[in-house]
Short mmCIF file of C-alpha atoms in Angstrom, two decimals:
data_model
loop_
_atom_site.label_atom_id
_atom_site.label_comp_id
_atom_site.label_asym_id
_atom_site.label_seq_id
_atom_site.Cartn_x
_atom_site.Cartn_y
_atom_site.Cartn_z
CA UNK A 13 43.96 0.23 30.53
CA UNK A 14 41.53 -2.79 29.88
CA UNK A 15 38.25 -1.61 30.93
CA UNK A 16 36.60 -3.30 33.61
CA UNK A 17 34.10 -6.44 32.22
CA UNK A 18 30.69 -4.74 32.97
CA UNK A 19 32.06 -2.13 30.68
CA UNK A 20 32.14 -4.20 27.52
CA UNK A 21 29.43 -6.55 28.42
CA UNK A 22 26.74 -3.65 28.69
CA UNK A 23 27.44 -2.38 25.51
CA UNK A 24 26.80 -6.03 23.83
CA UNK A 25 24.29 -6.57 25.77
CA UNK A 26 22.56 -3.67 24.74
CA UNK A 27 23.06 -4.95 21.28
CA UNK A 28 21.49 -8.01 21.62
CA UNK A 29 18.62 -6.23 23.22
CA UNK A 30 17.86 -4.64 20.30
CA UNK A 31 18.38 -7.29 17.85
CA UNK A 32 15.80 -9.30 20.19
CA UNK A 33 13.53 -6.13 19.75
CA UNK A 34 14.01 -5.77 16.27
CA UNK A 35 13.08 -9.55 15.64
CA UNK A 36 9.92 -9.42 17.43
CA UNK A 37 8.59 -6.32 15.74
CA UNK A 38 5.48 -6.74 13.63
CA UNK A 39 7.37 -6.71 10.17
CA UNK A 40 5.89 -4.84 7.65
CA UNK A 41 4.50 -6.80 4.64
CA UNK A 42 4.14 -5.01 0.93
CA UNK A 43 0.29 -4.42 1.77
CA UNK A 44 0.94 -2.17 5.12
CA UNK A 45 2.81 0.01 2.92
CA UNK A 46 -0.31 0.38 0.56
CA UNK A 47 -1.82 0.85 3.05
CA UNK A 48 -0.01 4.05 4.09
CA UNK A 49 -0.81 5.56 0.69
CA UNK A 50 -4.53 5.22 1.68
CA UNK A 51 -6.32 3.02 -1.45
CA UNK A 52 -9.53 4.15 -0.68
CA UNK A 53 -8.97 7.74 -1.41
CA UNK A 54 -6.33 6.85 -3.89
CA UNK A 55 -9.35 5.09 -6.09
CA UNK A 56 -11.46 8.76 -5.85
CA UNK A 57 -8.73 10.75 -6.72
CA UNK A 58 -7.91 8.08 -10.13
CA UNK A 59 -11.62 8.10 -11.18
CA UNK A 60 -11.79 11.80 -10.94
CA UNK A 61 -8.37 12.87 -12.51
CA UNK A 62 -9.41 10.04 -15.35
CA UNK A 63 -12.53 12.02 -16.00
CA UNK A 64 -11.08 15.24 -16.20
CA UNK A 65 -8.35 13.94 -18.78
CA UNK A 66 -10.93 11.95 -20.45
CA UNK A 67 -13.41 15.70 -21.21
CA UNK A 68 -10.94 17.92 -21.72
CA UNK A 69 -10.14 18.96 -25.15
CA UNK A 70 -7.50 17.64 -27.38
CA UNK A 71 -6.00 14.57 -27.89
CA UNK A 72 -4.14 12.69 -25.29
CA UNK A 73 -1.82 9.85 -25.99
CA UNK A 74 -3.35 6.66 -23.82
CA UNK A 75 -0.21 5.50 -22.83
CA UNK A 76 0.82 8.98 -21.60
CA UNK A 77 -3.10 9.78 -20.09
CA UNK A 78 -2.11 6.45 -18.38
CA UNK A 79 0.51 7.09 -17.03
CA UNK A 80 -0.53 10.70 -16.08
CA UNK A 81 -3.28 9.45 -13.72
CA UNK A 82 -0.98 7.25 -12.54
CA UNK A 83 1.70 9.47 -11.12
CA UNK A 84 -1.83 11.46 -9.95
CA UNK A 85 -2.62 8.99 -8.14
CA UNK A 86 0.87 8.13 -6.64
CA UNK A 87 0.71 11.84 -5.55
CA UNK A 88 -2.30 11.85 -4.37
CA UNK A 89 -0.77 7.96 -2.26
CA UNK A 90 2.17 10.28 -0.86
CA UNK A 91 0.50 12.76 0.20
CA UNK A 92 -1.89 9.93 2.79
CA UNK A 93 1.43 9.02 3.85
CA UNK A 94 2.57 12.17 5.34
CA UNK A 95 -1.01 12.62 6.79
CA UNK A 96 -1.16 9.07 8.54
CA UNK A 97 2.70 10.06 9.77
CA UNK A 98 1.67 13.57 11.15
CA UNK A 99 -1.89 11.99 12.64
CA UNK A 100 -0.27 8.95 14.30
CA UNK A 101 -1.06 10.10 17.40
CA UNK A 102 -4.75 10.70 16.98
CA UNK A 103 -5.05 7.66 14.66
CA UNK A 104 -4.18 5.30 17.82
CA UNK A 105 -7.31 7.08 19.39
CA UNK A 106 -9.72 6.47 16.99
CA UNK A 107 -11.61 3.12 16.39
CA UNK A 108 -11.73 3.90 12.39
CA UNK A 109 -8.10 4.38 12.47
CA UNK A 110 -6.33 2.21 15.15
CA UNK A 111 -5.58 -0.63 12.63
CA UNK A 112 -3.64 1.81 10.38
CA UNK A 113 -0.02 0.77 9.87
CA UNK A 114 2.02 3.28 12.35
CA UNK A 115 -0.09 3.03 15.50
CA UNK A 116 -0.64 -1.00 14.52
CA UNK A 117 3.55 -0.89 14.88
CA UNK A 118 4.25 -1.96 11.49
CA UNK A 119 5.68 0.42 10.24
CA UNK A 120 8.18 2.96 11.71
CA UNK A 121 6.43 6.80 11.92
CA UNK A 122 9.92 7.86 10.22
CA UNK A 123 9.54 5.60 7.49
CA UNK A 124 6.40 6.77 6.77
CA UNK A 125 7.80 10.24 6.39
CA UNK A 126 10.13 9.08 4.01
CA UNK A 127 8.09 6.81 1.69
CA UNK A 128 5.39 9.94 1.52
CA UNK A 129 8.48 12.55 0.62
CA UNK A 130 10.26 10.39 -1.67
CA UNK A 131 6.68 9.06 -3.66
CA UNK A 132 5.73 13.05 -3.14
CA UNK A 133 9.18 13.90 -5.67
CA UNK A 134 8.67 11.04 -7.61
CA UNK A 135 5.33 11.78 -8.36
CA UNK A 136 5.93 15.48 -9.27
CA UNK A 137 9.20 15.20 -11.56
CA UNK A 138 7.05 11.82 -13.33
CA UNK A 139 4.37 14.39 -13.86
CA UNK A 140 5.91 16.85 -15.20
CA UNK A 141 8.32 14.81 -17.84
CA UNK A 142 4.77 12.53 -18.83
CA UNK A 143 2.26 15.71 -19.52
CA UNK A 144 3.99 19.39 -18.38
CA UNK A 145 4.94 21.13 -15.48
CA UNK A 146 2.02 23.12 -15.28
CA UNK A 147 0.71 19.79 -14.62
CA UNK A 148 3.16 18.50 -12.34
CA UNK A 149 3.34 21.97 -10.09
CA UNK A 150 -0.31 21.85 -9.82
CA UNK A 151 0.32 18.29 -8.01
CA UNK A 152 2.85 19.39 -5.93
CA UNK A 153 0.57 22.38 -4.34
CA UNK A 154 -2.47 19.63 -3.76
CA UNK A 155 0.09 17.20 -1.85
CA UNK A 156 1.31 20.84 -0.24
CA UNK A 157 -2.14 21.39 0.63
CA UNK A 158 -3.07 17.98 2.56
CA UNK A 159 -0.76 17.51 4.13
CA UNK A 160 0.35 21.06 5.43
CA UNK A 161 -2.57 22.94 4.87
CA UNK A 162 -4.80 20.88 6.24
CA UNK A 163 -3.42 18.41 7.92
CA UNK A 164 -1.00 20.45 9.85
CA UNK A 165 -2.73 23.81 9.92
CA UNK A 166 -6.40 23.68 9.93
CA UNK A 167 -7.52 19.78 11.20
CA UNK A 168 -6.75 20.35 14.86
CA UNK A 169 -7.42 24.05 15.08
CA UNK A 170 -10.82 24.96 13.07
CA UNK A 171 -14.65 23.08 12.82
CA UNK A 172 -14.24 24.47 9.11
CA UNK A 173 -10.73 22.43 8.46
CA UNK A 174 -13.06 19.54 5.93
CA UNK A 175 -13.98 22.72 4.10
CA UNK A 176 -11.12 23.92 3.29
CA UNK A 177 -8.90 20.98 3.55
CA UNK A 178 -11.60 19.14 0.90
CA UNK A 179 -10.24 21.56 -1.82
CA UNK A 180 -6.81 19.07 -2.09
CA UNK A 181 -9.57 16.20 -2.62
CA UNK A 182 -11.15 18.58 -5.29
CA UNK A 183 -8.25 19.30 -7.35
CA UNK A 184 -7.34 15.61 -9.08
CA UNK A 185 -10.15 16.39 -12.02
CA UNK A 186 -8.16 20.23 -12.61
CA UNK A 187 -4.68 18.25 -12.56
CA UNK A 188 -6.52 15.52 -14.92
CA UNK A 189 -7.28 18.42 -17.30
CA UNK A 190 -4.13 20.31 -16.94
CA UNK A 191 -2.43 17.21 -18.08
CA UNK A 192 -4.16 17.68 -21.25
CA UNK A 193 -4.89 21.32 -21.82
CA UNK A 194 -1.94 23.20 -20.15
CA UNK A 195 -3.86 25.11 -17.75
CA UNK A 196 -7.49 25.74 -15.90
CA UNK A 197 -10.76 26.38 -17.79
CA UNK A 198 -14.18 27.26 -16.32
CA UNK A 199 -15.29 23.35 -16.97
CA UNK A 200 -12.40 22.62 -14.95
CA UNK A 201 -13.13 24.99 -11.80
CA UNK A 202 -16.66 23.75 -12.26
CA UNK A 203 -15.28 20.10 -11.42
CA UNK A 204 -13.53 21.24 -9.09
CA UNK A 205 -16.61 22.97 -6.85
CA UNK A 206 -18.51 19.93 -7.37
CA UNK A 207 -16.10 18.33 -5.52
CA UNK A 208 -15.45 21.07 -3.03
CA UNK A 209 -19.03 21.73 -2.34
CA UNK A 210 -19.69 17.91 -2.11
CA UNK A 211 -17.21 17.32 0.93
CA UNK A 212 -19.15 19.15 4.09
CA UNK A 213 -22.23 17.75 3.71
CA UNK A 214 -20.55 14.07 2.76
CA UNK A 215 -18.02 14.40 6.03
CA UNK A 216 -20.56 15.88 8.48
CA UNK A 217 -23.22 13.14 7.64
CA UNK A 218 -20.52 10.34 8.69
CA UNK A 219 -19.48 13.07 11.94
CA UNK A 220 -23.26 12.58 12.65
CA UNK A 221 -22.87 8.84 13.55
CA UNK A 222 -19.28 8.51 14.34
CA UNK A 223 -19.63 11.50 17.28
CA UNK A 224 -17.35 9.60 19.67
CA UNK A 225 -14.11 8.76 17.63
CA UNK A 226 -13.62 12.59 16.83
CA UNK A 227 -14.46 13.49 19.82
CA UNK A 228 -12.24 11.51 21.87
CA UNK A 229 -9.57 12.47 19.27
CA UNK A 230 -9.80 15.83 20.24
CA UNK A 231 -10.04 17.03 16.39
CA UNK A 232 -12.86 19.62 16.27
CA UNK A 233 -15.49 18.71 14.32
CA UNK A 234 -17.82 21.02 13.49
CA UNK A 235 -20.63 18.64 15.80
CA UNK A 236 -18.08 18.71 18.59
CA UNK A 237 -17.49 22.64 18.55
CA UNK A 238 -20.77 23.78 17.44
CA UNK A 239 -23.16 21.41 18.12
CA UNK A 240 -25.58 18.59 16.34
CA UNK A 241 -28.16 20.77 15.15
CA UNK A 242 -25.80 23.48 13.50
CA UNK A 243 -24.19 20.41 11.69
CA UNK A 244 -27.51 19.43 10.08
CA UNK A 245 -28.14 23.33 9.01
CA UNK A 246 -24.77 23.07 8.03
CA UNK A 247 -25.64 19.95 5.87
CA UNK A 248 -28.71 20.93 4.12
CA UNK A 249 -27.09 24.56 3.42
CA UNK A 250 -24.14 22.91 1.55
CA UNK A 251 -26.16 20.54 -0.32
CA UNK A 252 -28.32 23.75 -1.58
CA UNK A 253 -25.02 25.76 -2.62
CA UNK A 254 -23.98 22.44 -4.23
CA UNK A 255 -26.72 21.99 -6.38
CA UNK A 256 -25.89 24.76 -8.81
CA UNK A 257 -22.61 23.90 -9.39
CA UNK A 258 -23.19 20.89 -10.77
CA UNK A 259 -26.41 21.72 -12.85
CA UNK A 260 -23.94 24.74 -14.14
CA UNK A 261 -21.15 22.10 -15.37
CA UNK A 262 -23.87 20.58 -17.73
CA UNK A 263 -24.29 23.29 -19.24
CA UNK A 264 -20.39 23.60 -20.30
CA UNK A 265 -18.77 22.23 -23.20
CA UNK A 266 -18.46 18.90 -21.02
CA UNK A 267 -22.18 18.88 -20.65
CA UNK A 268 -24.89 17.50 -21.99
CA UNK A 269 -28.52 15.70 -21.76
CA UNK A 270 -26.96 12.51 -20.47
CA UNK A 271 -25.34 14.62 -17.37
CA UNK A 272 -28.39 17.37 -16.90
CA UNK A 273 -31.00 14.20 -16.19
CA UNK A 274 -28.51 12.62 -13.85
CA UNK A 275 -27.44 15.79 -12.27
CA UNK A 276 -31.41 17.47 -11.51
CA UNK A 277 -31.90 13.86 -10.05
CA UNK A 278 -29.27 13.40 -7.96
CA UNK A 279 -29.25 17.00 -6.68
CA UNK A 280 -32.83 17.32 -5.63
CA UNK A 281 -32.42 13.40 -4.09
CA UNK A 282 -29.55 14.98 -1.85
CA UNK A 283 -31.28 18.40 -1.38
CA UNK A 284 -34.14 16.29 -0.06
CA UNK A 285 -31.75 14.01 2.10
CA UNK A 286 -30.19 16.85 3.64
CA UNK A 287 -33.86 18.50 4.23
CA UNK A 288 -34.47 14.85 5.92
CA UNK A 289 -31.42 15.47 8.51
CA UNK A 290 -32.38 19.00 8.84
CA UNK A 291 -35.89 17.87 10.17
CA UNK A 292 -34.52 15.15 12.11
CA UNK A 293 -34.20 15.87 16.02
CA UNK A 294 -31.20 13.91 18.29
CA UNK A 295 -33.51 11.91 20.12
CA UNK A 296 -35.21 10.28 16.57
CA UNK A 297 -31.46 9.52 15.11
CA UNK A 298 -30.53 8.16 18.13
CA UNK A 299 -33.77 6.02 17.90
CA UNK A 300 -33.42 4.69 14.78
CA UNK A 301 -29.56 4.18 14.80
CA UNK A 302 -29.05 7.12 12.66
CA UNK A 303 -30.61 5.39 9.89
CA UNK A 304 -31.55 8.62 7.83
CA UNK A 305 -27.49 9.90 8.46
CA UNK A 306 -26.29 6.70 7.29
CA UNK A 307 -28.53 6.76 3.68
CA UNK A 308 -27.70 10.43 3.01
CA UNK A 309 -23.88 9.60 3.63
CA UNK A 310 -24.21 6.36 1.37
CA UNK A 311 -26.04 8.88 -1.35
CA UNK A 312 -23.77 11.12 -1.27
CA UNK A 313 -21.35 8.27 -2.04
CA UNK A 314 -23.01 7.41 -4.85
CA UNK A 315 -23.77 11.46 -5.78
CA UNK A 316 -20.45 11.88 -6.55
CA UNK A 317 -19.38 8.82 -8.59
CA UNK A 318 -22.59 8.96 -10.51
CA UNK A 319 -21.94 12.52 -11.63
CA UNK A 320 -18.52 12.06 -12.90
CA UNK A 321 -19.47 8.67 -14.34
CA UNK A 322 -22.18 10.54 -16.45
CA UNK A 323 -19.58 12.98 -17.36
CA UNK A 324 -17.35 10.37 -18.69
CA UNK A 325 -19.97 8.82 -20.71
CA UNK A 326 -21.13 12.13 -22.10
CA UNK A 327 -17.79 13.08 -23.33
CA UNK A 328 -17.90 9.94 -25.06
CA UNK A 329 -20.93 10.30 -26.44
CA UNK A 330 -20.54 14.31 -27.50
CA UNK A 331 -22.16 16.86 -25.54
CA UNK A 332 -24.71 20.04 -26.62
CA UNK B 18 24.36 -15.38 17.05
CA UNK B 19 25.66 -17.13 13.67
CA UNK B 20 24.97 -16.06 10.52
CA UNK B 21 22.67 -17.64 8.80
CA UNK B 22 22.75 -18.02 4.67
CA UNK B 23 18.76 -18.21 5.05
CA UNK B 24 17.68 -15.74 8.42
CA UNK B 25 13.93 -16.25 9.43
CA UNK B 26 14.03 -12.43 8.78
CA UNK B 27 14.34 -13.10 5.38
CA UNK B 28 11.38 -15.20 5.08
CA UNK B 29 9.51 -12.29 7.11
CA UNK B 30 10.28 -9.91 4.48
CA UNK B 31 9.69 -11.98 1.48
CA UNK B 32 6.52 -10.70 0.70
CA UNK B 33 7.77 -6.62 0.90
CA UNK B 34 10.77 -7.73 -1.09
CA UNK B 35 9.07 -9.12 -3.69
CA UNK B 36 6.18 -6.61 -3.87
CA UNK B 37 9.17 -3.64 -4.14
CA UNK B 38 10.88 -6.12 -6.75
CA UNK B 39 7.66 -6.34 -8.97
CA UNK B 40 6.76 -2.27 -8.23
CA UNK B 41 10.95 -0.98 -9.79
CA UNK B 42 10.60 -3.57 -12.83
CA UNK B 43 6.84 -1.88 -13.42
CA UNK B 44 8.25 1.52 -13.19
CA UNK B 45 11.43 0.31 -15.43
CA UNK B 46 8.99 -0.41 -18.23
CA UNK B 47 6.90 2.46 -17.82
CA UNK B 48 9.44 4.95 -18.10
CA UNK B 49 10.56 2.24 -21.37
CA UNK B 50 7.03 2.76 -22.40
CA UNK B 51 7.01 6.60 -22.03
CA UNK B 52 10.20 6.92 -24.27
CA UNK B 53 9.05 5.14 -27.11
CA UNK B 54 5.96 7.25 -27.12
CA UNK B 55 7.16 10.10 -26.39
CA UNK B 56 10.24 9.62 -29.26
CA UNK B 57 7.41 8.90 -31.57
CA UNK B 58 5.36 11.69 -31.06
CA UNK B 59 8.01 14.31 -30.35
CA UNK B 60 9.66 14.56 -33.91
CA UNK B 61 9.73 18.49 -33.32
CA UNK B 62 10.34 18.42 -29.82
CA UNK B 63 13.74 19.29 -28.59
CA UNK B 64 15.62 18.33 -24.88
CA UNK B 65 13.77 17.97 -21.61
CA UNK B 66 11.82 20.69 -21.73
CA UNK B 67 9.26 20.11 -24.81
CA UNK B 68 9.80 23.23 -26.51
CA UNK B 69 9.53 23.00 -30.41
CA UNK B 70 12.50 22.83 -31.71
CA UNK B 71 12.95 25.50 -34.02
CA UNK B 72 15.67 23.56 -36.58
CA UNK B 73 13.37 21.39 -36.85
CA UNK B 74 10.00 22.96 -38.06
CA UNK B 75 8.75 23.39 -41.10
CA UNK B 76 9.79 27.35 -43.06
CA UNK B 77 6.70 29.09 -44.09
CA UNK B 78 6.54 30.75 -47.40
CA UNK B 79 7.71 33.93 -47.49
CA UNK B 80 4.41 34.85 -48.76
CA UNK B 81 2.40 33.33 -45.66
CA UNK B 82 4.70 34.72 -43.25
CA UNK B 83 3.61 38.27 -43.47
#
């Protein structure tokens, strides 16, 4: 039996709907899908797991400490993907984020997934064939950790998911000196709690004057659930259990004058910036724009890169 | 809708193409790279895994080895 002519017409039509659709999509250029892999954070995790190859003991191929940082970094890439594809949805809400590539329509949420599993793999197996597989396992539990741990599990439920979620930001300088050593050292933990101890205070000073977007997001920041004031008590209490952490690193065999001076400098600067925010009501941030929130979150900016830039200079230089 | 040699989609995707293009020749001459190294350093390195391989290295005295 033919079938009737509105059967095979709706069919085609239907066809060329899409293929209209599919022509007027926003096509994805090269850059929207560096984008996915987040650059900014991309650059942190690089400088860090550079550093931590760069101290650790033993000699490193640079071709191979090259590449190592590389697939690090590609890791560290794959691992933004699958957050940006799990936060879509919250990203569209957010001023900071609206222009990413999935809720901008560039780029499919389900090829997203698949760039940020495939990189994930690729990063993991490069890894471990370039330096070992202590190395490249170590990788695979930090992408595990973003974007499970923390993305799925603890951003939308707990005020304390930066604090734990910052340890997968914090582990780039152990994988750095894994890649060269073979396993974990006490210079290597210290790097790590620099890092980890770093991210509250450095997060919760930019919560401070971005209230609404994670507010309207729904994600519960720790000034959303808790309140203003306990985030600045919050602020200057991390900043004090900070502090000896990274005096306690220069005084490892990755230590040395060079990174004592800068770290007793930098420490008390944020110690007293976080002391600033402590003293600071609502009413006088709100006054002056937040201008005291905004320094302390560009110090601790520069806290962090300064630190690890004095330890790479120091390991050139020799330490004690 | 004919098909076109040249479809405006192409031109859309020029820029991806050639970026993914560029990225798989990169990665074709690291992995180039990481051979030769790795050949050059790994004389007593055996297979995938990196283990020493044991043909390979040197006998100790008999003297040292007790």
């Amino acid at each position: 039996m033919t079938p009737a002519r509105s059967d095979i017409s709706e069919p085609i039509a239907g066809k060329m709907a899409d293929i209209n659709a599919y022509e007027h999509t926003p096509e994805a250029q090269f850059g929207d899908y560096v984008a996915l892999l987040k650059p900014r954070v991309m650059s942190l995790v690089v400088f860090t797991a550079f550093v931590g190859l760069w101290v650790a003991p033993g000699p490193v191929h640079p071709f191979i400490g090259f590449c190592a940082v590389l697939f690090i970094a590609l890791g560290g890439g794959a691992s933004g993907a699958l957050n940006m594809w799990y936060d879509r949805d919250i990203d569209a809400i957010m001023n900071r984020t609206q222009s990413r590539p999935i809720p901008s329509g560039r780029i499919e949420p389900t090829e997203a997934l698949g760039v940020g599993i495939v990189l994930s793999v690729i990063s993991v197996m490069m890894l471990g064939l370039v330096a070992n597989w202590f190395a490249a396992g170590f990788l695979a539990f930090t992408i595990f950790f973003y974007a499970v741990v923390y993305t799925v599990w603890l951003k939308r439920w707990t005020p304390q998911n930066i604090v734990i979620g910052g340890a997968a930001g914090a582990f780039p300088p152990m994988i750095g000196w894994a890649c060269a050593t073979g396993g974990i050292s006490i210079e290597s933990l210290l790097m790590f709690a620099l890092i980890f101890f770093w991210t509250p205070p450095h997060f919760w000073a930019l919560a401070l004057f971005m209230k609404e977007d994670y507010h309207n997001a729904g994600v519960p920041m720790l000034t959303v659930t808790h309140g203003r004031r306990s985030a600045r008590r919050h602020i200057f209490a991390y900043t004090l259990v900070l502090a000896p952490f990274a005096i306690w690193l220069g005084l490892t065999s990755v230590g040395g004058p060079l990174y004592m001076a800068v770290a007793v400098v930098l420490n008390a600067m944020f110690i007293h910036g976080g002391w600033k925010i402590l003293q600071r009501s609502e009413d006088q941030a709100i006054a002056d724009g937040y201008a005291v929130e905004k320094r302390v979150f560009k110090l601790s900016l520069v806290y962090l890169f300064v630190h690890f830039l004095a330890l790479l200079v120091q390991g050139w230089m020799g330490g004690w | 809708m004919p098909i076109q040699t040249e479809h405006e989609i192409h031109g859309r995707r020029r820029s991806r193409n050639i970026g993914l293009g560029l990225v798989l020749l990169c990665f074709v001459a690291l992995v180039f790279g990481l051979t030769v190294v790795k050949v050059r350093q790994g004389g007593l390195i055996e297979g995938y895994d990196h283990q020493p391989r044991v043909s390979l290295t040197p006998l100790e005295p008999e003297g040292e080895a007790e």
